[in-house]
XYZ file of C-alpha atoms in Angstrom:
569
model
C 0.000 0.000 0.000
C 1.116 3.494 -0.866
C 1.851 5.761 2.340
C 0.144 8.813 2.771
C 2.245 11.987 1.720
C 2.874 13.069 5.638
C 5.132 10.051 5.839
C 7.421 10.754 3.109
C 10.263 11.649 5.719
C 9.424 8.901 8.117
C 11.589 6.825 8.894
C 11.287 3.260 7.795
C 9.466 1.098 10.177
C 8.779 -2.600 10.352
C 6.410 -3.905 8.224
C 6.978 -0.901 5.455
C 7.715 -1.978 1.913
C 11.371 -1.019 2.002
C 11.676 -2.958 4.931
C 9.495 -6.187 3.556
C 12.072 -5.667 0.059
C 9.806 -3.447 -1.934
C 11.705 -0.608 -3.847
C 10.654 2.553 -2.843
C 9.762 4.728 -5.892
C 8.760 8.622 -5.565
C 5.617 9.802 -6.415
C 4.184 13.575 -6.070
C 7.154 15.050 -7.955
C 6.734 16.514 -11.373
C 8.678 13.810 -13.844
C 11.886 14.138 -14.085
C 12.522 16.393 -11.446
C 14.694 13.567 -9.360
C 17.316 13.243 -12.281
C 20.739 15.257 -12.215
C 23.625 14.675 -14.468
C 26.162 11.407 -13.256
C 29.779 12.398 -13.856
C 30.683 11.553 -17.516
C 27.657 9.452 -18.071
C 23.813 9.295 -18.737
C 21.549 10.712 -16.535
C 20.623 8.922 -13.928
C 16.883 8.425 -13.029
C 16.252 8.671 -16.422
C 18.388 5.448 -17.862
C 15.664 4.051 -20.386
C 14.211 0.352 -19.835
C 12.783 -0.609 -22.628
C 12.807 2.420 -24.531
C 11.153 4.012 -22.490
C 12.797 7.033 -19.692
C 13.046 5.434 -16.775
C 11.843 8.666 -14.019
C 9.031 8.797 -16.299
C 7.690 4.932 -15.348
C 9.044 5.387 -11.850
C 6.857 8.693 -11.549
C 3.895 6.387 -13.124
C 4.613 3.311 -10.635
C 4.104 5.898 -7.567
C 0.113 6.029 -9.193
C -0.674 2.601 -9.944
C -2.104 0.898 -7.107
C -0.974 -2.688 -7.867
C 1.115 -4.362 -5.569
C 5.171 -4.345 -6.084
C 7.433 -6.913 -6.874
C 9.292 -8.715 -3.883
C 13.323 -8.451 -4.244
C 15.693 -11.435 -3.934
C 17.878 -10.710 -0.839
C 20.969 -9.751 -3.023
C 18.375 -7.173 -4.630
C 17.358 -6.419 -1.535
C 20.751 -5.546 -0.226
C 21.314 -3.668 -3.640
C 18.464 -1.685 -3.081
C 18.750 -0.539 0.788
C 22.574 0.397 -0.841
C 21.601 2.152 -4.092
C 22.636 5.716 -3.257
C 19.427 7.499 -3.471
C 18.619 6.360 -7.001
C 22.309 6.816 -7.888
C 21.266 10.948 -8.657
C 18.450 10.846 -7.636
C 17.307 12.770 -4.421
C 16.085 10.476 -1.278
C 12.133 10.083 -1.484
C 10.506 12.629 0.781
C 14.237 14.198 1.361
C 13.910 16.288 -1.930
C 16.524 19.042 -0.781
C 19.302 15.872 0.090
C 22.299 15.982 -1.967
C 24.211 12.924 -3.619
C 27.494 12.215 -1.294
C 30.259 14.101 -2.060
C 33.137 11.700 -3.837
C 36.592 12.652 -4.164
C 39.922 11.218 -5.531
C 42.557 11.630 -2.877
C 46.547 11.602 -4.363
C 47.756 9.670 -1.595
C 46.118 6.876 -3.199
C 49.039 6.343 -5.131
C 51.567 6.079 -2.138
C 49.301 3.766 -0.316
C 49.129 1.641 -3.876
C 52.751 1.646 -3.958
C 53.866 0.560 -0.504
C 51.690 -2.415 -0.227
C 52.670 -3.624 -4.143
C 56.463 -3.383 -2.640
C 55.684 -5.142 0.615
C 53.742 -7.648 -1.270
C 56.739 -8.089 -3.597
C 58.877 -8.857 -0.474
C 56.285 -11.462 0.608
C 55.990 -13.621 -2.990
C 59.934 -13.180 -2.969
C 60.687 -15.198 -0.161
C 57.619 -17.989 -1.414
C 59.705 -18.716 -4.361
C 63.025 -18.381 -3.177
C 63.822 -21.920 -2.119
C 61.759 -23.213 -5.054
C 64.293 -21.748 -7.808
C 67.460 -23.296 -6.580
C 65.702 -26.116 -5.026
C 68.622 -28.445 -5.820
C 71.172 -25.680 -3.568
C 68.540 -25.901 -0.365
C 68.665 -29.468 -0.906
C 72.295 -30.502 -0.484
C 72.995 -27.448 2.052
C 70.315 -28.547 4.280
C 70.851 -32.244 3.705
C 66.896 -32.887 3.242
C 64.900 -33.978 0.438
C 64.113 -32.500 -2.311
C 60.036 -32.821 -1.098
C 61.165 -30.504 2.486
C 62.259 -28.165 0.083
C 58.614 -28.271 -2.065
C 57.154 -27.480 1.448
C 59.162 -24.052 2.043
C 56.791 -23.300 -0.903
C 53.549 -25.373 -0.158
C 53.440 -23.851 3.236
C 52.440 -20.712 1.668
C 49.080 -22.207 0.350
C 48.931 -24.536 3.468
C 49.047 -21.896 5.868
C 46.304 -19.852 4.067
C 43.363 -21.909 4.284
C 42.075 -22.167 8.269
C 43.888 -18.623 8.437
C 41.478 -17.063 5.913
C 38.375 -16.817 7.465
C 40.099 -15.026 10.551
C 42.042 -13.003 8.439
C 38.617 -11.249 6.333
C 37.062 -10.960 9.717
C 39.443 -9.196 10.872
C 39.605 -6.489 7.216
C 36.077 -6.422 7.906
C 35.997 -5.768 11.146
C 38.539 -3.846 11.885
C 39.447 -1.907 8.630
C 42.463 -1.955 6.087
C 45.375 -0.191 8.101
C 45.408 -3.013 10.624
C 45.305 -5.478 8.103
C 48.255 -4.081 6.382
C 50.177 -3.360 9.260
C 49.775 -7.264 10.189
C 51.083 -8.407 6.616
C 54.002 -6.065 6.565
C 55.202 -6.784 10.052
C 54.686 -10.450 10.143
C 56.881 -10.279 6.482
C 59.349 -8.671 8.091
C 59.698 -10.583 11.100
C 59.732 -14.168 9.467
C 62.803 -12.661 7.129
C 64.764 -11.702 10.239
C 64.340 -15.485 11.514
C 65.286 -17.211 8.748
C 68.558 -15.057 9.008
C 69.383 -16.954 11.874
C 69.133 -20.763 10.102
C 72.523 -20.299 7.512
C 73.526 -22.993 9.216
C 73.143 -26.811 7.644
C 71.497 -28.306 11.037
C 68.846 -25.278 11.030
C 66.330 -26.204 8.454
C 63.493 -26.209 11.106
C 64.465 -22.668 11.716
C 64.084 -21.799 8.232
C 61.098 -23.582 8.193
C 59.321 -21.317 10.775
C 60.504 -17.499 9.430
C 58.649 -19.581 6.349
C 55.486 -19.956 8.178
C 55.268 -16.555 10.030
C 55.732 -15.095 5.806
C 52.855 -17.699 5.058
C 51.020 -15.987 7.643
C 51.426 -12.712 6.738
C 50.775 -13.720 3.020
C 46.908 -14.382 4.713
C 47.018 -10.715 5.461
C 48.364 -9.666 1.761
C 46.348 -11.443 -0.834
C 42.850 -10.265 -0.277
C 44.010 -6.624 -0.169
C 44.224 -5.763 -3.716
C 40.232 -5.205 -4.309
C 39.919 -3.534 -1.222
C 42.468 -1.298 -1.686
C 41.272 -0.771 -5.530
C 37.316 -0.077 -3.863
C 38.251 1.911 -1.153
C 41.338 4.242 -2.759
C 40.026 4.496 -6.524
C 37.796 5.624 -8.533
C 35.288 3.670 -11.253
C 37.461 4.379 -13.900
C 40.576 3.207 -12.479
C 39.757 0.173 -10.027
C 40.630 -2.168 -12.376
C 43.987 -0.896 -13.031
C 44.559 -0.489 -9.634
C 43.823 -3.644 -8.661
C 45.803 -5.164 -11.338
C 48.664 -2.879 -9.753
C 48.233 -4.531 -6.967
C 48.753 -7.717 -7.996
C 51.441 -6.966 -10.119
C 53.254 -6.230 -7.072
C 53.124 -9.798 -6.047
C 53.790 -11.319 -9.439
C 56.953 -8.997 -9.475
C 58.457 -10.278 -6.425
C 58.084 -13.741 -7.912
C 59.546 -12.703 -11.015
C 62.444 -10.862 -8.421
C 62.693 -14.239 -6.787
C 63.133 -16.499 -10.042
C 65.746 -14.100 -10.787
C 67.840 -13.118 -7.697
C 68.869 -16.366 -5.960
C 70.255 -18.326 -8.686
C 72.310 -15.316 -9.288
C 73.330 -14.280 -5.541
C 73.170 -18.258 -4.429
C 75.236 -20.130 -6.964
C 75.486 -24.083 -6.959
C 78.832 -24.170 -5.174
C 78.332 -27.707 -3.090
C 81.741 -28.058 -2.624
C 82.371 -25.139 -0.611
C 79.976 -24.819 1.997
C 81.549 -21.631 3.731
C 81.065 -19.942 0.636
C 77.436 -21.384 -0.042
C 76.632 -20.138 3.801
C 77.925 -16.641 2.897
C 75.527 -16.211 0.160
C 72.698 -17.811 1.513
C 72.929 -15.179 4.735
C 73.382 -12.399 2.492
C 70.245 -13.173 0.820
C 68.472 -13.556 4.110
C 69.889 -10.483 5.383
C 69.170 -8.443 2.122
C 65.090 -9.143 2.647
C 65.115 -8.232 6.217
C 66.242 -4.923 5.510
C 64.239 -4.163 2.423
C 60.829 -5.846 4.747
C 61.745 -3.689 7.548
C 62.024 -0.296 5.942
C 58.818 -1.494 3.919
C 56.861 -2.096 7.621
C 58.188 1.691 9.104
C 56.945 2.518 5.870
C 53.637 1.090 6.234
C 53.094 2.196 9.587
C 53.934 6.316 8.658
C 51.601 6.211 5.499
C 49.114 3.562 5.498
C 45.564 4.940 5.916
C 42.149 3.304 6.560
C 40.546 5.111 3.568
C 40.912 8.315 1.874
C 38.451 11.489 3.606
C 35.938 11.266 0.868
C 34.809 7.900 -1.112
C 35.783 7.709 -4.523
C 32.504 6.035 -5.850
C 28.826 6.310 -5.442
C 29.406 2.354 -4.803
C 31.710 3.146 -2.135
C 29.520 5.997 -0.719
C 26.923 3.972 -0.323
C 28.726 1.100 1.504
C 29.743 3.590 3.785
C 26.656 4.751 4.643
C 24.836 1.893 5.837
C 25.150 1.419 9.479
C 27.849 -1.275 11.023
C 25.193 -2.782 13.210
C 23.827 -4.327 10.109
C 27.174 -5.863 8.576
C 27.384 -9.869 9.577
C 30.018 -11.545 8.700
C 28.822 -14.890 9.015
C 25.853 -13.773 6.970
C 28.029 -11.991 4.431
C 29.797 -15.692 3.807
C 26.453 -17.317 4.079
C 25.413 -15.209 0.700
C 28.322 -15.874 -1.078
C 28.058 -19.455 -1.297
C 24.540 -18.948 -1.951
C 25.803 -16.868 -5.055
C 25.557 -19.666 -7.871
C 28.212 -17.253 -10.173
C 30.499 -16.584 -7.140
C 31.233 -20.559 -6.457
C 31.483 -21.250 -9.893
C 34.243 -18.607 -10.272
C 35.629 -20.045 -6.829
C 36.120 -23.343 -8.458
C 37.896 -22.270 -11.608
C 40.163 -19.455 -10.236
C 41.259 -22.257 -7.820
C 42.322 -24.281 -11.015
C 43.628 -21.681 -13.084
C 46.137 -20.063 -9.985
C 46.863 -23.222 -8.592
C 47.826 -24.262 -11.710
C 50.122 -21.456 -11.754
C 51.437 -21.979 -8.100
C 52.370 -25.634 -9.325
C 54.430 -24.593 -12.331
C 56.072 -21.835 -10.562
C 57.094 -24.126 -7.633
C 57.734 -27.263 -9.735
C 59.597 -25.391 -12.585
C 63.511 -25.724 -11.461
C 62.610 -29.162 -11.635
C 60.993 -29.546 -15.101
C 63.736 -27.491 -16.720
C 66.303 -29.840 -15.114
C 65.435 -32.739 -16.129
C 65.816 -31.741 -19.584
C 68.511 -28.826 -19.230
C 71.196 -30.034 -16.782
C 73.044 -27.261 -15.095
C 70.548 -24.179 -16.082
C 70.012 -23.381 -13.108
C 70.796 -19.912 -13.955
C 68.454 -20.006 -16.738
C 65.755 -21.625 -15.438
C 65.380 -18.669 -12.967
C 65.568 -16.559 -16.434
C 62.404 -18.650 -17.971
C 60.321 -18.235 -14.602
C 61.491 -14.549 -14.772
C 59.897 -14.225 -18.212
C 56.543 -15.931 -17.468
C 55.774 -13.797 -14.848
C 57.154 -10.556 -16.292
C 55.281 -11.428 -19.047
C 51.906 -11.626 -16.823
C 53.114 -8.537 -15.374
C 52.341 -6.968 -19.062
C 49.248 -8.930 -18.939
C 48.007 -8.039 -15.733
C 47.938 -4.424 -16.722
C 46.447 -4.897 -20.355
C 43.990 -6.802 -18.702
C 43.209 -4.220 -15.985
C 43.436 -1.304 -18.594
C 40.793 -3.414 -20.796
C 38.355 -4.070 -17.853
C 38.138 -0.230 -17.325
C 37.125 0.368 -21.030
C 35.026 -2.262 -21.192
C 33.848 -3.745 -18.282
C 32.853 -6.815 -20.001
C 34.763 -9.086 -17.464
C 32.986 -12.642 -18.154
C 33.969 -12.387 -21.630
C 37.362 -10.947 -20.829
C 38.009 -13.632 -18.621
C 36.920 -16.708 -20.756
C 39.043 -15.529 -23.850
C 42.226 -15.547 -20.790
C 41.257 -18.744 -19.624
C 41.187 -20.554 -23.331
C 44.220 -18.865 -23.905
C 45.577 -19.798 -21.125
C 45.120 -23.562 -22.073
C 46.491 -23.286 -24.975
C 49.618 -21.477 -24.080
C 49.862 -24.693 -21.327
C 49.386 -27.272 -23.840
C 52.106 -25.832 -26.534
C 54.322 -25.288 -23.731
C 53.874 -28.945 -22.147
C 54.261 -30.485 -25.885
C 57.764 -27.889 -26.781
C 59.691 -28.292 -23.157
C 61.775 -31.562 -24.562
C 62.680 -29.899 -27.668
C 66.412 -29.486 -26.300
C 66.187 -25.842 -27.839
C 65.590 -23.706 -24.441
C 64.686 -20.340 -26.532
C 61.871 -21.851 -27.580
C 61.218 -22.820 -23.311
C 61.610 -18.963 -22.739
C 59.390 -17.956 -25.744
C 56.480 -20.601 -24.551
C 56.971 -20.068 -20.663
C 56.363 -15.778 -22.027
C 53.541 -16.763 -23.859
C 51.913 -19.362 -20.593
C 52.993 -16.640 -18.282
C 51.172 -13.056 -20.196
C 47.727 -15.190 -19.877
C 47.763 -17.432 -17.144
C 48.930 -14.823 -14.141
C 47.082 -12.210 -16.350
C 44.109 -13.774 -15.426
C 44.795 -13.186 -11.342
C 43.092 -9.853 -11.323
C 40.298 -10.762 -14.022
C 39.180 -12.859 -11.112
C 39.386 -10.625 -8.087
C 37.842 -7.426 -10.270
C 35.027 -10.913 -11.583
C 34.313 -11.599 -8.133
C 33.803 -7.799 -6.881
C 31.361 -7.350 -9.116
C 29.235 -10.173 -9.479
C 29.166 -10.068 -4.980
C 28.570 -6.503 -4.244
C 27.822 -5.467 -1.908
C 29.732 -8.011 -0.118
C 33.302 -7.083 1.100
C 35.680 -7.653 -1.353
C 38.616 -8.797 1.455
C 36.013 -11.652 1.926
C 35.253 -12.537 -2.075
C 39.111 -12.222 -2.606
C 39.984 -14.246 0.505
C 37.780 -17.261 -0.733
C 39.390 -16.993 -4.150
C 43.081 -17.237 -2.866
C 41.909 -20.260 -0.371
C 40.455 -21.911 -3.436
C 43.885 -20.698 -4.950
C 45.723 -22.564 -1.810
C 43.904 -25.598 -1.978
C 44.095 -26.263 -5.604
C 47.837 -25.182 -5.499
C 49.045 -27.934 -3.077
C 46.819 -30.671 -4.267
C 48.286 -29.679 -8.054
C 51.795 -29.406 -6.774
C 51.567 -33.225 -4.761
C 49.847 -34.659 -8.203
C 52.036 -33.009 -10.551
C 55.205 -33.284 -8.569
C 54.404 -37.276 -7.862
C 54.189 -37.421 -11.883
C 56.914 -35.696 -12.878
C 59.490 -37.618 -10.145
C 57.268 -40.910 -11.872
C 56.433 -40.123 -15.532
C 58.536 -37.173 -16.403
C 57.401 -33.660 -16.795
C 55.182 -34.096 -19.929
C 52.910 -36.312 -17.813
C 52.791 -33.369 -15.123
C 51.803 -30.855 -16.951
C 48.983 -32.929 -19.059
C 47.241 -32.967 -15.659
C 47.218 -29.327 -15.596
C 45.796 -29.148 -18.885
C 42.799 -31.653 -18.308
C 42.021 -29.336 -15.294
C 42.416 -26.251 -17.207
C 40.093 -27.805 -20.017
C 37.361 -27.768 -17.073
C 37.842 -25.124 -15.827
C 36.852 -23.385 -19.215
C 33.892 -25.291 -19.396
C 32.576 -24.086 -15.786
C 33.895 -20.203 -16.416
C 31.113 -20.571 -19.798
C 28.383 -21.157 -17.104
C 29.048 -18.332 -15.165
C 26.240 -15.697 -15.285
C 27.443 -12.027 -15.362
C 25.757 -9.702 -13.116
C 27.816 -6.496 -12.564
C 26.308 -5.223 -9.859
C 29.090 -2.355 -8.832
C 29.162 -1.481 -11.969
C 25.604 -0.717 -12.334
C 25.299 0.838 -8.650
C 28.014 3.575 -10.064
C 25.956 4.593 -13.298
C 22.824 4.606 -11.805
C 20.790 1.459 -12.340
C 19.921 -1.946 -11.186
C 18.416 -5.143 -11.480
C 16.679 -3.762 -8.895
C 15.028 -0.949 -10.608
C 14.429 -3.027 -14.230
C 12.180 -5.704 -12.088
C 10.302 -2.518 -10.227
C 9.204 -1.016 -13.464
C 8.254 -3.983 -15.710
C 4.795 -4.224 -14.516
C 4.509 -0.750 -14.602
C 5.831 -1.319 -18.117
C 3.679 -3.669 -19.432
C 0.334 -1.606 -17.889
C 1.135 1.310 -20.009
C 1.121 -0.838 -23.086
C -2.069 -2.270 -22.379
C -3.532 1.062 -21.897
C -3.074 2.842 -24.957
C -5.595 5.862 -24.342
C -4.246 8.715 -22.434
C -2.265 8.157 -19.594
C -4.313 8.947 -16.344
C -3.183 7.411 -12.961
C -5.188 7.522 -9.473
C -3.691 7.136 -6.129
C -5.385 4.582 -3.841
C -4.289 6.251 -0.695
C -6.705 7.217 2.096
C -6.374 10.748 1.387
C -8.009 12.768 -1.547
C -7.090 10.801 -4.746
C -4.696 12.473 -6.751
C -4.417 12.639 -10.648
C -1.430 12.904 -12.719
C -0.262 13.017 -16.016
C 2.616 11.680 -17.735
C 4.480 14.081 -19.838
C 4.183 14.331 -23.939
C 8.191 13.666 -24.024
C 7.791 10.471 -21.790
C 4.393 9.900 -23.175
C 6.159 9.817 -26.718
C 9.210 7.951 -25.746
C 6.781 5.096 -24.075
């Protein structure tokens, strides 16, 4: 039922429409009169559904008596956060401006330090990894302990995750931050203290405390990209942000072959350079944590986005956290993207960690170079990483974005599974480039995906679930593959990554796209579309003029749609 015209600045009590799921539309208001111009884009109120203006059916809905259509929950959620019709004034509140959003430049310095301290963090995951062979004989342990300096990482992540977005949520971005950086920094100091051959526990636990604060690192770079950047830029900035990561694996492919040489036979000398690697991070982690601490902020003084605006609007009392997870795995789209980002980065995890080995086996004594190949895959995805971003920005058409990746991705894995015995390792480098620009490209297709198919539901939590689908994936590829290639050879390996990959194109297809951020920042949603199409379909059914009654308890009221929107319907 429509409420009388004294109640227009109520507020909302139980049992209202807004409060049963109903989308409140205005009514009493000449048409048009709630629209004002978006920033570089349509006007919003007036975005047409079906060709037809869409403040002129909302000013019609206000006068048809008919009941409205109930919202699912998501919608629901959507349309409690829709900032008063995205331009549009609050119902009853016609004076109330739109938020005031702002770009802030310390954006970029906040951008930068995590990117470096995240670059510390993926530095010492693949360090061991790279000159597996070196760890191996130093510490006198197989070559499996030395697989687990790297598996750790994704080991470590899974029961930690669900603390670790409760706490973002909870208790904001700066903490979070200053958790990752500090735990970095202190797990590099301890493993300066096992150079010595009867130390590899010691080693083994600054390893865990960096797992740890990798927990704190990887769901940052949506968050970060939401809270510190416009609509226009999010993309890129969240594909900044994970370049920062792939860069300090590309730093750590490249680095400790070159500062830890194979030199078994002296093992003063191999001590030396191990500590001096050690001892190199810790500095670099700790000026990256005072860093952190100086500059870091919680979020910039105004919100960049309507989308962000809005978010910050609604009240903390009604945030759950155990709700919020509840709705993502209700979110058909979200665990289908859960399922195939776990393939495709696990994948990725396996190849990295596994890839001194596979170049070995056919290239004896490159160590050297197979620190060069790794280098080029993920500088490569570096490349990609930021096309990608740039593209999503332009476009914003992310499921098709990220199912051309993913079949590219396979294919690049296949012609690089069936080239690696060759004996000609150019053609490794030129195949590893080609595996690399699509395959860690697609890291922030998924994040930005999963953002936008979710909101409003945090994006630490979305981006959390994807890295422990990431984890698990990663170790149970790694085990597989790494049983295979010790068994079968590499080729066999790496055609188990490819029958994985092949599936998850096929589940990425079913994905439905629902951009809900997207449409929150220019102005509509599914929300509004559903609202209207009744309204829609009476107009057509009543092709005489366009009269409307209100069936309030008050004086009925007449009005009449305008000749433009009269025209347009």
């Amino acid at each position: 039922m429509a409420r009388p015209d004294d109640e227009e600045g109520a507020a909302v009590a139980p049992g209202h429409p807004l409060a049963k799921g109903y989308l409140p539309l205005p009514r009493g208001a000449p048409v048009g009169k709630e629209s004002v111009e978006l920033q570089n884009g349509p006007k919003a109120g007036t975005f047409p559904v079906n060709g037809a203006p869409r403040d002129s059916l909302a000013a019609a809905s206000g006068v048809l008596g008919g009941p409205q259509t109930p919202l699912a929950p998501e919608e629901e959620t959507q349309a409690r956060l829709l900032p008063a019709g995205a331009g549009a004034e609050t119902p009853g509140a016609e004076s109330s401006p739109l938020p005031r959003t702002a770009l802030s430049p310390r954006r970029f310095v906040v951008l930068l330090i995590f990117s470096l301290y995240s670059l510390v963090n993926a530095f010492q995951w693949i360090q061991y990894s790279i000159i597996s062979n070196v760890f191996e004989g130093f510490y006198g342990v197989t070559l499996l302990h030395i697989d687990w300096l790297s598996m750790v990482y994704m080991l470590a992540y899974v029961p930690l995750i669900f603390p670790a977005t409760w706490l973002l949520d909870t208790r904001g971005l700066r903490l979070t931050a200053l958790l990752g950086s500090g735990l970095n920094c202190l797990g590099a100091w301890i493993k300066c203290g096992s150079v010595q051959q009867h130390l590899f526990w010691v080693t083994m636990l600054g390893q865990c405390l960096c797992s740890v604060a990798q927990v704190f690192i990887l769901g940052l770079p949506s968050r970060i990209a939401s809270v510190w950047f416009g609509p226009k830029e999010v993309s890129t900035a969240c594909a900044t942000a994970v370049l920062g990561n792939q860069l300090g694996t590309a730093v750590g492919f490249l680095l400790p072959p070159v500062l830890v040489p194979n030199t078994q036979n002296d093992t003063n000398l191999l001590a030396c350079n191990i500590s001096t690697m050690f001892y190199g991070t810790s500095a670099v982690a700790t000026l990256l944590f005072i860093l952190t601490a100086i500059a870091f902020k919680e979020k910039p003084r105004y919100p960049p986005s309507q989308a962000q605006a809005a978010l910050q609007d609604s009240p903390p009392e009604e945030y759950s956290y155990k709700k919020s997870i509840r709705n993502l795995f209700k979110n058909i789209p979200f665990v289908l993207l859960l399922i195939t980002y776990g393939i495709m980065t696990g994948a990725f995890y396996s190849v990295s960690t596994l890839l001194n080995q596979m170049i070995l086996t056919y290239y004896e004594g490159e160590e050297v170079n197979a620190g060069r190949i790794g280098l080029t895959l993920v500088v490569a995805g570096m490349v990609g990483s930021i096309l990608c971003g740039l593209w999503l920005d332009y476009t914003k058409t992310y499921k098709q974005t990220t199912l051309i990746v993913y079949i590219l991705s396979f294919i690049g894995m296949v012609i690089f599974t069936f080239t690696l015995d060759l004996r000609y390792i150019i053609i490794v480098f030129v195949t590893g480039g080609v595996l690399g620009f699509f395959m860690t490209g697609y890291l922030p297709l998924g994040f930005e995906f999963a953002v936008e198919i979710t909101y409003p539901e945090s994006e630490g939590t979305s981006s959390g679930l994807l890295n422990a689908s990431a984890q698990i994936f990663g170790i149970l590829f790694t085990l597989a593959q790494g049983k295979l290639t010790s068994d079968y050879g590499p080729k066999a390996g790496n055609i188990f990554l490819c029958v994985w990959m092949f599936i998850g194109i096929i589940l990425t297809a079913l994905i439905k796209s629902d951009l809900r951020r997207h449409n929150i920042n220019i102005g509509i949603t599914n929300v509004d579309v559903k609202a209207v199409s009744n309204i829609f379909m009476i107009i057509l059914i009543n092709v005489k003029p366009c009269f409307f009654i209100y069936p309030t308890d008050q004086e009925p009221k007449t009005v009449m749609l305008s000749k433009q929107s009269e025209s347009a319907i």
